[in-house]
Tab-separated table of C-alpha atoms in Angstrom:
chain	number	residue	atom	x	y	z
A	863	UNK	CA	108.111	-222.647	-97.042
A	864	UNK	CA	109.437	-219.166	-97.809
A	865	UNK	CA	109.108	-216.544	-95.056
A	866	UNK	CA	109.784	-212.802	-95.355
A	867	UNK	CA	110.348	-210.873	-92.106
A	868	UNK	CA	110.285	-207.070	-91.892
A	869	UNK	CA	112.619	-206.279	-88.999
A	870	UNK	CA	114.413	-203.194	-87.673
A	871	UNK	CA	115.003	-201.758	-84.192
A	872	UNK	CA	112.873	-204.274	-82.283
A	873	UNK	CA	115.764	-206.753	-82.151
A	874	UNK	CA	119.194	-207.229	-83.776
A	875	UNK	CA	119.231	-209.127	-87.048
A	876	UNK	CA	121.782	-211.651	-85.767
A	877	UNK	CA	119.530	-212.545	-82.834
A	878	UNK	CA	116.566	-212.974	-85.157
A	879	UNK	CA	118.541	-215.244	-87.479
A	880	UNK	CA	119.454	-217.435	-84.507
A	881	UNK	CA	115.735	-218.077	-83.967
A	882	UNK	CA	114.627	-218.280	-87.616
A	883	UNK	CA	117.708	-218.789	-89.783
A	884	UNK	CA	116.111	-219.540	-93.150
A	885	UNK	CA	113.872	-216.487	-93.390
A	886	UNK	CA	114.390	-213.575	-95.781
A	887	UNK	CA	114.965	-210.502	-93.607
A	888	UNK	CA	113.918	-207.132	-94.989
A	889	UNK	CA	114.191	-203.595	-93.548
A	890	UNK	CA	111.267	-201.949	-91.724
A	891	UNK	CA	108.303	-201.917	-94.078
A	892	UNK	CA	107.260	-198.745	-95.877
A	893	UNK	CA	104.348	-198.307	-98.243
A	894	UNK	CA	104.499	-200.729	-101.218
A	895	UNK	CA	107.121	-202.925	-99.505
A	896	UNK	CA	104.686	-205.781	-98.832
A	897	UNK	CA	103.635	-205.757	-102.495
A	898	UNK	CA	107.291	-205.592	-103.540
A	899	UNK	CA	108.187	-208.549	-101.324
A	900	UNK	CA	105.359	-210.561	-102.860
A	901	UNK	CA	106.696	-209.829	-106.345
A	902	UNK	CA	110.413	-210.291	-105.676
A	903	UNK	CA	110.374	-213.172	-103.184
A	904	UNK	CA	106.936	-214.812	-103.685
A	905	UNK	CA	106.698	-215.794	-100.004
A	906	UNK	CA	104.261	-218.174	-98.345
A	907	UNK	CA	104.411	-216.143	-95.105
A	908	UNK	CA	105.015	-212.477	-94.335
A	909	UNK	CA	105.962	-211.526	-90.777
A	910	UNK	CA	105.569	-207.813	-90.107
A	911	UNK	CA	107.445	-206.648	-87.022
A	912	UNK	CA	108.881	-203.193	-87.770
A	913	UNK	CA	107.749	-200.487	-90.155
A	914	UNK	CA	108.553	-196.860	-90.862
A	915	UNK	CA	106.488	-194.031	-89.388
A	916	UNK	CA	107.116	-190.353	-90.033
A	917	UNK	CA	110.061	-190.441	-92.436
A	918	UNK	CA	108.176	-192.331	-95.157
A	919	UNK	CA	104.652	-193.454	-95.867
A	920	UNK	CA	103.763	-196.419	-93.664
A	921	UNK	CA	102.865	-199.849	-94.934
A	922	UNK	CA	99.256	-199.676	-96.061
A	923	UNK	CA	96.413	-201.888	-94.828
A	924	UNK	CA	95.301	-202.432	-98.418
A	925	UNK	CA	98.513	-204.172	-99.436
A	926	UNK	CA	98.262	-206.444	-96.391
A	927	UNK	CA	94.692	-207.292	-97.368
A	928	UNK	CA	95.889	-208.008	-100.905
A	929	UNK	CA	98.523	-210.389	-99.556
A	930	UNK	CA	95.873	-212.193	-97.514
A	931	UNK	CA	93.512	-212.250	-100.492
A	932	UNK	CA	96.328	-213.751	-102.590
A	933	UNK	CA	96.772	-216.604	-100.123
A	934	UNK	CA	99.847	-215.345	-98.278
A	935	UNK	CA	99.762	-215.842	-94.511
A	936	UNK	CA	100.523	-212.532	-92.762
A	937	UNK	CA	101.586	-212.267	-89.109
A	938	UNK	CA	102.059	-209.111	-87.040
A	939	UNK	CA	103.785	-208.445	-83.742
A	940	UNK	CA	105.649	-205.944	-81.562
A	941	UNK	CA	105.586	-202.655	-83.429
A	942	UNK	CA	104.022	-201.735	-86.776
A	943	UNK	CA	103.158	-205.406	-87.035
A	944	UNK	CA	101.056	-205.206	-83.879
A	945	UNK	CA	99.250	-202.108	-85.134
A	946	UNK	CA	98.381	-203.605	-88.501
A	947	UNK	CA	97.462	-206.983	-86.982
A	948	UNK	CA	94.981	-205.279	-84.667
A	949	UNK	CA	93.417	-203.553	-87.658
A	950	UNK	CA	93.522	-206.444	-90.147
A	951	UNK	CA	92.942	-209.517	-87.963
A	952	UNK	CA	89.242	-209.691	-88.944
A	953	UNK	CA	90.481	-210.453	-92.472
A	954	UNK	CA	92.939	-213.144	-91.423
A	955	UNK	CA	96.136	-211.381	-90.351
A	956	UNK	CA	97.490	-213.241	-87.317
A	957	UNK	CA	98.360	-211.121	-84.243
A	958	UNK	CA	101.123	-212.438	-81.990
A	959	UNK	CA	102.168	-211.180	-78.571
A	960	UNK	CA	101.049	-208.905	-75.772
A	961	UNK	CA	101.346	-205.613	-77.672
A	962	UNK	CA	99.022	-206.796	-80.426
A	963	UNK	CA	96.543	-208.139	-77.846
A	964	UNK	CA	96.460	-204.813	-76.017
A	965	UNK	CA	95.690	-202.964	-79.252
A	966	UNK	CA	92.942	-205.447	-80.093
A	967	UNK	CA	91.461	-205.184	-76.591
A	968	UNK	CA	91.572	-201.386	-76.693
A	969	UNK	CA	93.984	-201.071	-73.781
A	970	UNK	CA	96.365	-199.342	-76.194
A	971	UNK	CA	95.066	-196.896	-78.789
A	972	UNK	CA	97.866	-194.621	-79.991
A	973	UNK	CA	100.360	-195.443	-82.730
A	974	UNK	CA	103.004	-193.646	-80.677
A	975	UNK	CA	102.899	-196.482	-78.132
A	976	UNK	CA	105.272	-198.522	-80.277
A	977	UNK	CA	107.140	-195.692	-82.039
A	978	UNK	CA	110.778	-194.865	-81.351
A	979	UNK	CA	113.768	-193.109	-82.852
A	980	UNK	CA	116.521	-195.371	-84.139
A	981	UNK	CA	119.761	-195.426	-86.095
A	982	UNK	CA	120.042	-196.490	-89.727
A	983	UNK	CA	120.686	-199.887	-91.274
A	984	UNK	CA	124.439	-199.390	-91.083
A	985	UNK	CA	124.061	-199.487	-87.264
A	986	UNK	CA	121.476	-202.292	-87.261
A	987	UNK	CA	118.658	-199.832	-86.459
A	988	UNK	CA	119.980	-199.300	-82.912
A	989	UNK	CA	117.174	-197.801	-80.708
A	990	UNK	CA	117.662	-194.156	-79.690
A	991	UNK	CA	114.483	-193.656	-77.648
A	992	UNK	CA	112.219	-195.680	-75.351
A	993	UNK	CA	109.056	-197.229	-76.821
A	994	UNK	CA	106.143	-196.406	-74.562
A	995	UNK	CA	104.873	-200.003	-74.533
A	996	UNK	CA	108.230	-201.138	-73.165
A	997	UNK	CA	108.208	-198.426	-70.504
A	998	UNK	CA	104.673	-199.409	-69.491
A	999	UNK	CA	105.729	-203.048	-69.088
A	1000	UNK	CA	108.875	-202.119	-67.162
A	1001	UNK	CA	107.076	-199.732	-64.811
A	1002	UNK	CA	104.348	-202.357	-64.237
A	1003	UNK	CA	107.098	-204.780	-63.201
A	1004	UNK	CA	108.610	-202.140	-60.913
A	1005	UNK	CA	105.184	-201.564	-59.344
A	1006	UNK	CA	104.688	-205.295	-58.817
A	1007	UNK	CA	108.134	-205.538	-57.214
A	1008	UNK	CA	107.381	-202.664	-54.839
A	1009	UNK	CA	110.090	-200.452	-56.314
A	1010	UNK	CA	107.544	-197.701	-57.087
A	1011	UNK	CA	104.086	-196.933	-55.808
A	1012	UNK	CA	101.013	-196.208	-57.945
A	1013	UNK	CA	101.549	-192.456	-57.832
A	1014	UNK	CA	105.156	-192.634	-59.001
A	1015	UNK	CA	104.225	-195.202	-61.646
A	1016	UNK	CA	101.474	-192.988	-63.056
A	1017	UNK	CA	103.682	-189.893	-62.958
A	1018	UNK	CA	106.369	-191.567	-65.080
A	1019	UNK	CA	103.884	-192.926	-67.629
A	1020	UNK	CA	102.077	-189.595	-67.906
A	1021	UNK	CA	105.371	-187.770	-68.456
A	1022	UNK	CA	106.410	-190.197	-71.188
A	1023	UNK	CA	103.021	-189.903	-72.870
A	1024	UNK	CA	103.331	-186.112	-73.041
A	1025	UNK	CA	106.631	-186.296	-74.891
A	1026	UNK	CA	106.945	-186.761	-78.638
A	1027	UNK	CA	108.093	-190.314	-79.286
A	1028	UNK	CA	111.572	-189.299	-80.509
A	1029	UNK	CA	112.172	-187.452	-77.199
A	1030	UNK	CA	111.344	-190.424	-74.967
A	1031	UNK	CA	114.762	-191.107	-73.498
A	1032	UNK	CA	114.920	-192.102	-69.841
A	1033	UNK	CA	116.755	-188.937	-68.816
A	1034	UNK	CA	114.169	-186.774	-70.561
A	1035	UNK	CA	111.249	-188.742	-69.102
A	1036	UNK	CA	112.697	-188.622	-65.549
A	1037	UNK	CA	113.209	-184.897	-65.898
A	1038	UNK	CA	109.697	-184.283	-67.238
A	1039	UNK	CA	108.246	-186.437	-64.420
A	1040	UNK	CA	110.296	-184.359	-61.945
A	1041	UNK	CA	111.740	-187.386	-60.209
A	1042	UNK	CA	113.932	-186.814	-57.219
A	1043	UNK	CA	117.467	-188.152	-57.399
A	1044	UNK	CA	116.496	-190.958	-55.054
A	1045	UNK	CA	113.455	-191.916	-57.174
A	1046	UNK	CA	115.488	-191.873	-60.390
A	1047	UNK	CA	118.283	-193.938	-58.853
A	1048	UNK	CA	115.821	-196.482	-57.479
A	1049	UNK	CA	114.070	-196.910	-60.838
A	1050	UNK	CA	117.365	-197.021	-62.770
A	1051	UNK	CA	118.697	-199.689	-60.454
A	1052	UNK	CA	115.620	-201.836	-61.005
A	1053	UNK	CA	115.584	-201.340	-64.766
A	1054	UNK	CA	119.247	-202.355	-65.041
A	1055	UNK	CA	118.182	-205.928	-64.498
A	1056	UNK	CA	114.390	-205.905	-64.528
A	1057	UNK	CA	113.435	-203.830	-67.584
A	1058	UNK	CA	110.871	-205.511	-69.817
A	1059	UNK	CA	111.455	-205.276	-73.557
A	1060	UNK	CA	107.928	-206.266	-74.498
A	1061	UNK	CA	108.404	-205.567	-78.182
A	1062	UNK	CA	111.375	-207.919	-78.352
A	1063	UNK	CA	109.548	-210.601	-76.371
A	1064	UNK	CA	106.697	-210.497	-78.858
A	1065	UNK	CA	109.070	-210.591	-81.824
A	1066	UNK	CA	110.863	-213.597	-80.386
A	1067	UNK	CA	107.540	-215.344	-79.814
A	1068	UNK	CA	106.603	-214.757	-83.454
A	1069	UNK	CA	109.927	-216.010	-84.819
A	1070	UNK	CA	109.857	-219.088	-82.604
A	1071	UNK	CA	106.314	-219.832	-83.740
A	1072	UNK	CA	107.324	-219.524	-87.377
A	1073	UNK	CA	110.350	-221.761	-86.875
A	1074	UNK	CA	108.037	-224.635	-85.984
A	1075	UNK	CA	105.334	-223.810	-88.511
A	1076	UNK	CA	104.594	-226.649	-90.916
A	1077	UNK	CA	101.600	-225.331	-92.826
A	1078	UNK	CA	100.759	-221.603	-92.868
A	1079	UNK	CA	97.140	-220.726	-92.102
A	1080	UNK	CA	94.862	-219.893	-95.002
A	1081	UNK	CA	92.759	-216.776	-94.397
A	1082	UNK	CA	89.050	-217.161	-94.963
A	1083	UNK	CA	87.952	-215.925	-98.419
A	1084	UNK	CA	86.804	-212.322	-98.646
A	1085	UNK	CA	86.148	-209.810	-101.398
A	1086	UNK	CA	89.100	-207.561	-102.162
A	1087	UNK	CA	88.151	-204.201	-103.642
A	1088	UNK	CA	91.106	-202.680	-105.462
A	1089	UNK	CA	90.701	-198.913	-105.280
A	1090	UNK	CA	92.371	-196.517	-107.713
A	1091	UNK	CA	94.957	-195.656	-105.048
A	1092	UNK	CA	95.797	-199.327	-104.631
A	1093	UNK	CA	96.123	-199.736	-108.403
A	1094	UNK	CA	98.583	-196.842	-108.435
A	1095	UNK	CA	100.585	-198.501	-105.672
A	1096	UNK	CA	100.548	-201.871	-107.419
A	1097	UNK	CA	101.171	-200.671	-110.969
A	1098	UNK	CA	103.694	-197.893	-110.280
A	1099	UNK	CA	105.273	-198.005	-106.796
A	1100	UNK	CA	105.785	-201.760	-106.450
A	1101	UNK	CA	109.455	-202.695	-106.783
A	1102	UNK	CA	110.907	-205.563	-108.799
A	1103	UNK	CA	114.418	-207.047	-108.791
A	1104	UNK	CA	116.719	-207.211	-111.820
A	1105	UNK	CA	120.483	-207.485	-112.073
A	1106	UNK	CA	120.861	-207.658	-108.319
A	1107	UNK	CA	119.039	-204.360	-107.767
A	1108	UNK	CA	115.426	-203.363	-107.175
A	1109	UNK	CA	113.508	-200.647	-108.994
A	1110	UNK	CA	109.913	-199.321	-108.968
A	1111	UNK	CA	107.840	-200.329	-111.978
A	1112	UNK	CA	107.257	-196.668	-112.834
A	1113	UNK	CA	111.003	-196.133	-113.234
A	1114	UNK	CA	111.219	-198.938	-115.800
A	1115	UNK	CA	108.546	-197.239	-117.905
A	1116	UNK	CA	110.245	-193.841	-117.527
A	1117	UNK	CA	113.594	-195.311	-118.528
A	1118	UNK	CA	112.029	-196.800	-121.658
A	1119	UNK	CA	110.507	-193.428	-122.549
A	1120	UNK	CA	113.864	-191.680	-122.224
A	1121	UNK	CA	116.124	-194.282	-123.836
A	1122	UNK	CA	114.296	-196.559	-126.290
A	1123	UNK	CA	114.250	-195.254	-129.883
A	1124	UNK	CA	111.044	-197.202	-130.581
A	1125	UNK	CA	109.192	-195.920	-127.521
A	1126	UNK	CA	106.714	-193.871	-129.569
A	1127	UNK	CA	105.441	-197.069	-131.225
A	1128	UNK	CA	105.451	-198.941	-127.902
A	1129	UNK	CA	103.485	-196.207	-126.156
A	1130	UNK	CA	101.034	-195.882	-129.032
A	1131	UNK	CA	100.389	-199.641	-129.099
A	1132	UNK	CA	99.951	-199.768	-125.315
A	1133	UNK	CA	97.462	-196.909	-125.208
A	1134	UNK	CA	95.735	-198.182	-128.329
A	1135	UNK	CA	95.095	-201.489	-126.570
A	1136	UNK	CA	93.578	-199.647	-123.611
A	1137	UNK	CA	91.311	-197.700	-125.932
A	1138	UNK	CA	90.305	-200.917	-127.696
A	1139	UNK	CA	89.404	-202.547	-124.372
A	1140	UNK	CA	87.285	-199.515	-123.462
A	1141	UNK	CA	85.548	-199.560	-126.855
A	1142	UNK	CA	84.851	-203.285	-126.517
A	1143	UNK	CA	82.871	-202.535	-123.351
A	1144	UNK	CA	80.873	-199.887	-125.198
A	1145	UNK	CA	79.984	-202.050	-128.214
A	1146	UNK	CA	79.495	-205.197	-126.124
A	1147	UNK	CA	82.336	-207.347	-127.495
A	1148	UNK	CA	83.339	-210.083	-125.039
A	1149	UNK	CA	85.503	-213.214	-125.151
A	1150	UNK	CA	85.147	-216.671	-123.654
A	1151	UNK	CA	87.758	-218.941	-122.093
A	1152	UNK	CA	88.417	-220.646	-125.417
A	1153	UNK	CA	89.472	-217.309	-126.907
A	1154	UNK	CA	91.828	-216.655	-123.998
A	1155	UNK	CA	93.286	-220.173	-124.300
A	1156	UNK	CA	93.833	-219.568	-128.007
A	1157	UNK	CA	95.681	-216.356	-127.189
A	1158	UNK	CA	97.928	-218.219	-124.754
A	1159	UNK	CA	98.716	-220.777	-127.472
A	1160	UNK	CA	99.574	-218.056	-129.981
A	1161	UNK	CA	101.688	-216.198	-127.442
A	1162	UNK	CA	103.692	-219.301	-126.480
A	1163	UNK	CA	104.056	-220.433	-130.089
A	1164	UNK	CA	105.437	-217.077	-131.210
A	1165	UNK	CA	107.988	-217.005	-128.373
A	1166	UNK	CA	108.821	-220.716	-128.547
A	1167	UNK	CA	107.675	-221.353	-124.980
A	1168	UNK	CA	107.092	-225.039	-125.372
A	1169	UNK	CA	106.342	-226.094	-121.807
A	1170	UNK	CA	104.573	-224.822	-118.669
A	1171	UNK	CA	108.001	-224.448	-117.078
A	1172	UNK	CA	109.218	-222.237	-119.917
A	1173	UNK	CA	106.112	-220.056	-119.644
A	1174	UNK	CA	106.488	-219.816	-115.857
A	1175	UNK	CA	110.111	-218.761	-116.305
A	1176	UNK	CA	109.091	-216.095	-118.843
A	1177	UNK	CA	106.455	-214.750	-116.446
A	1178	UNK	CA	108.960	-214.673	-113.605
A	1179	UNK	CA	111.529	-212.791	-115.706
A	1180	UNK	CA	108.836	-210.332	-116.777
A	1181	UNK	CA	107.446	-209.802	-113.254
A	1182	UNK	CA	104.004	-211.227	-113.962
A	1183	UNK	CA	101.985	-213.412	-111.639
A	1184	UNK	CA	99.792	-216.161	-113.067
A	1185	UNK	CA	96.699	-213.994	-112.661
A	1186	UNK	CA	98.384	-210.989	-114.274
A	1187	UNK	CA	99.474	-213.113	-117.240
A	1188	UNK	CA	95.916	-214.384	-117.626
A	1189	UNK	CA	94.660	-210.795	-117.489
A	1190	UNK	CA	97.119	-209.815	-120.223
A	1191	UNK	CA	95.993	-212.721	-122.403
A	1192	UNK	CA	92.383	-211.689	-121.831
A	1193	UNK	CA	93.222	-208.183	-123.037
A	1194	UNK	CA	94.871	-209.594	-126.162
A	1195	UNK	CA	91.854	-211.818	-126.784
A	1196	UNK	CA	89.511	-208.823	-126.499
A	1197	UNK	CA	91.743	-206.795	-128.799
A	1198	UNK	CA	91.677	-209.595	-131.372
A	1199	UNK	CA	87.904	-209.966	-130.998
A	1200	UNK	CA	87.565	-206.269	-131.751
A	1201	UNK	CA	89.603	-206.756	-134.934
A	1202	UNK	CA	87.215	-209.515	-135.982
A	1203	UNK	CA	84.302	-207.223	-135.103
A	1204	UNK	CA	85.737	-204.403	-137.216
A	1205	UNK	CA	86.902	-206.130	-140.405
A	1206	UNK	CA	83.490	-207.387	-141.627
A	1207	UNK	CA	82.106	-203.885	-141.138
A	1208	UNK	CA	84.547	-202.643	-143.769
A	1209	UNK	CA	83.123	-205.245	-146.140
A	1210	UNK	CA	85.230	-205.689	-149.316
A	1211	UNK	CA	87.549	-202.785	-148.451
A	1212	UNK	CA	88.846	-204.816	-145.513
A	1213	UNK	CA	92.214	-203.653	-144.110
A	1214	UNK	CA	94.031	-202.361	-147.199
A	1215	UNK	CA	93.839	-198.613	-146.571
A	1216	UNK	CA	94.695	-198.618	-142.841
A	1217	UNK	CA	97.603	-201.027	-143.435
A	1218	UNK	CA	99.009	-198.874	-146.248
A	1219	UNK	CA	98.667	-195.753	-144.093
A	1220	UNK	CA	100.566	-197.457	-141.302
A	1221	UNK	CA	103.330	-198.427	-143.737
A	1222	UNK	CA	103.485	-194.785	-144.819
A	1223	UNK	CA	103.721	-193.536	-141.241
A	1224	UNK	CA	106.511	-196.020	-140.472
A	1225	UNK	CA	108.486	-195.104	-143.607
A	1226	UNK	CA	108.052	-198.593	-145.073
A	1227	UNK	CA	105.576	-197.889	-147.842
A	1228	UNK	CA	107.941	-197.096	-150.758
A	1229	UNK	CA	110.172	-200.147	-150.314
A	1230	UNK	CA	107.164	-202.436	-149.839
A	1231	UNK	CA	105.423	-200.976	-152.887
A	1232	UNK	CA	108.531	-201.459	-155.053
A	1233	UNK	CA	108.818	-205.123	-153.995
A	1234	UNK	CA	105.133	-205.760	-154.688
A	1235	UNK	CA	105.326	-204.029	-158.084
A	1236	UNK	CA	108.363	-206.105	-159.052
A	1237	UNK	CA	106.578	-209.355	-158.193
A	1238	UNK	CA	103.517	-208.224	-160.136
A	1239	UNK	CA	105.687	-207.493	-163.207
A	1240	UNK	CA	107.543	-210.809	-162.951
A	1241	UNK	CA	104.250	-212.676	-162.671
A	1242	UNK	CA	102.888	-210.958	-165.752
A	1243	UNK	CA	106.020	-211.667	-167.808
A	1244	UNK	CA	106.667	-215.261	-166.792
A	1245	UNK	CA	103.466	-216.876	-165.580
A	1246	UNK	CA	100.413	-215.098	-166.881
A	1247	UNK	CA	97.152	-216.841	-165.973
A	1248	UNK	CA	98.960	-219.859	-164.491
A	1249	UNK	CA	99.501	-217.791	-161.349
A	1250	UNK	CA	95.826	-218.244	-160.559
A	1251	UNK	CA	95.958	-222.047	-160.466
A	1252	UNK	CA	97.726	-223.200	-157.286
A	1253	UNK	CA	98.653	-226.854	-157.509
A	1254	UNK	CA	100.245	-227.391	-154.082
A	1255	UNK	CA	98.291	-227.763	-150.861
A	1256	UNK	CA	97.824	-224.837	-148.542
A	1257	UNK	CA	99.925	-226.495	-145.825
A	1258	UNK	CA	102.784	-227.073	-148.260
A	1259	UNK	CA	102.667	-223.491	-149.451
A	1260	UNK	CA	102.644	-222.128	-145.908
A	1261	UNK	CA	105.575	-224.333	-144.869
A	1262	UNK	CA	107.629	-223.234	-147.872
A	1263	UNK	CA	106.780	-219.573	-147.328
A	1264	UNK	CA	107.705	-219.600	-143.647
A	1265	UNK	CA	110.963	-221.398	-144.458
A	1266	UNK	CA	112.103	-218.789	-146.998
A	1267	UNK	CA	110.725	-215.476	-145.670
A	1268	UNK	CA	110.459	-213.471	-142.454
A	1269	UNK	CA	106.699	-213.947	-142.366
A	1270	UNK	CA	105.296	-215.490	-139.175
A	1271	UNK	CA	101.868	-217.088	-138.825
A	1272	UNK	CA	100.725	-217.618	-135.249
A	1273	UNK	CA	97.223	-218.972	-135.947
A	1274	UNK	CA	95.413	-221.461	-138.188
A	1275	UNK	CA	95.347	-220.379	-141.820
A	1276	UNK	CA	91.676	-219.349	-141.907
A	1277	UNK	CA	92.006	-217.235	-138.746
A	1278	UNK	CA	95.282	-215.669	-139.839
A	1279	UNK	CA	93.943	-214.876	-143.302
A	1280	UNK	CA	90.884	-213.132	-141.878
A	1281	UNK	CA	92.884	-211.043	-139.435
A	1282	UNK	CA	95.480	-209.979	-142.005
A	1283	UNK	CA	93.286	-208.705	-144.807
A	1284	UNK	CA	92.760	-211.711	-147.100
A	1285	UNK	CA	89.262	-212.341	-148.417
A	1286	UNK	CA	89.379	-216.030	-147.547
A	1287	UNK	CA	91.717	-219.025	-147.442
A	1288	UNK	CA	91.657	-219.402	-151.245
A	1289	UNK	CA	92.764	-215.782	-151.577
A	1290	UNK	CA	95.652	-216.531	-149.202
A	1291	UNK	CA	96.545	-219.705	-151.118
A	1292	UNK	CA	96.723	-217.867	-154.438
A	1293	UNK	CA	99.018	-215.179	-153.054
A	1294	UNK	CA	101.237	-217.805	-151.419
A	1295	UNK	CA	101.513	-219.586	-154.786
A	1296	UNK	CA	102.425	-216.323	-156.542
A	1297	UNK	CA	105.136	-215.637	-153.984
A	1298	UNK	CA	106.513	-219.178	-154.341
A	1299	UNK	CA	106.553	-219.023	-158.126
A	1300	UNK	CA	108.601	-215.806	-158.033
A	1301	UNK	CA	111.006	-217.215	-155.415
A	1302	UNK	CA	111.493	-220.395	-157.445
A	1303	UNK	CA	112.063	-218.350	-160.609
A	1304	UNK	CA	114.681	-216.140	-158.955
A	1305	UNK	CA	116.446	-219.191	-157.524
A	1306	UNK	CA	116.441	-220.861	-160.934
A	1307	UNK	CA	117.762	-217.732	-162.661
A	1308	UNK	CA	120.440	-217.371	-160.004
A	1309	UNK	CA	121.513	-220.998	-160.467
A	1310	UNK	CA	121.605	-220.570	-164.253
A	1311	UNK	CA	123.641	-217.382	-163.922
A	1312	UNK	CA	126.074	-219.111	-161.576
A	1313	UNK	CA	126.434	-222.028	-163.997
A	1314	UNK	CA	126.979	-219.639	-166.918
A	1315	UNK	CA	129.652	-217.781	-164.995
A	1316	UNK	CA	131.345	-221.081	-164.236
A	1317	UNK	CA	131.318	-222.075	-167.905
A	1318	UNK	CA	132.678	-218.686	-168.929
A	1319	UNK	CA	135.424	-218.915	-166.341
A	1320	UNK	CA	136.464	-222.358	-167.625
A	1321	UNK	CA	136.539	-221.097	-171.238
A	1322	UNK	CA	138.632	-218.106	-170.253
A	1323	UNK	CA	141.037	-220.344	-168.396
A	1324	UNK	CA	141.465	-222.593	-171.479
A	1325	UNK	CA	142.145	-219.547	-173.672
A	1326	UNK	CA	144.775	-218.298	-171.235
A	1327	UNK	CA	146.440	-221.722	-171.244
A	1328	UNK	CA	146.488	-221.863	-175.082
A	1329	UNK	CA	147.924	-218.371	-175.198
């Protein structure tokens, strides 16, 4: 079972590892970090303890709901985890500890209750201010021990509440509460040994629970509505790991735009597919599961992914989940269905003109036209009407063609012929025969020329010897 823990100032990393050594520990969660962890680490459990507040956008409820919807167990405790658990527990997020319970019960209502200032990761997020929930617990203990009375207790809590969370140091709170020296000394003496770090207690309880967890809980099914903002987060801000570093998905696309010489074609094809999908909705073209399965077969065949393990490895290297891969195959199936919808509407004209225009735009037309014209001339000179009488089977012709050219066929002959501009399978068979006849002729002429050169070389050698 793989567990990701978002941890910062609530407790030192070394202490957390002592309780849950095999977990993956990540810094305090910011927006998109839960989605990024799901992509990079593929965890079974996410434990949210600490998260960022003012310096960055906080971890969003929607990404927690997506994790739950995807079958990941999500726990929350202590700090940001307690806040989000109180808000998301109706959907299956598991709250742990007293802080989370107080938020759920309504005894705590402000986010600032768990907020604090802290150092950076280089100093293990060392706390620089006092979380209000910890001060509440400590002052409650002091009240129970008779160290303070109700009035003094309330005065300290009220003073702390008035301060901005980064200013909640004990000296500043004591000063704002206008404690006498005797009151401050009495409270400090008690807190030296009796302070309650409620956030840490809750974090420890969560880690201990996870250390003994055998099967993570499965949240009850619910409908997840992916808003446009969530799609932006998922498609652009989510981070993936490559080469030992992580990078947002949007930066990969931007890098391609700035550095790949073929990006114009890539971008055009990508947007063209989107337009095709939109048009399919308008004209009512749909695909069934068989069409999607066929697309998967063609995809794997083209890339020589001969096993489920090989496909899973490809998806992992390309940062695609199973559902995202299926979605991509569905898009390709719809795109192909639209091609089949379009071609018959062009009747006998089929795909000739658009293909030739694309060759022109790519600068490939002249070379392709010269090759085709040469084959046409050779056929006329050497074969005449015999070119129209294929004697070999279609399978034999295809096998020979694929073995001697760069052509690739990723579908049965009838499907491939229809998609690539041939009238029918017989039309394809005739053209394959023509291509084979020319290849065989050129090979024969080359062999004859090589033999003639050998004979000439031998004759020349004999003449030199006689001379």
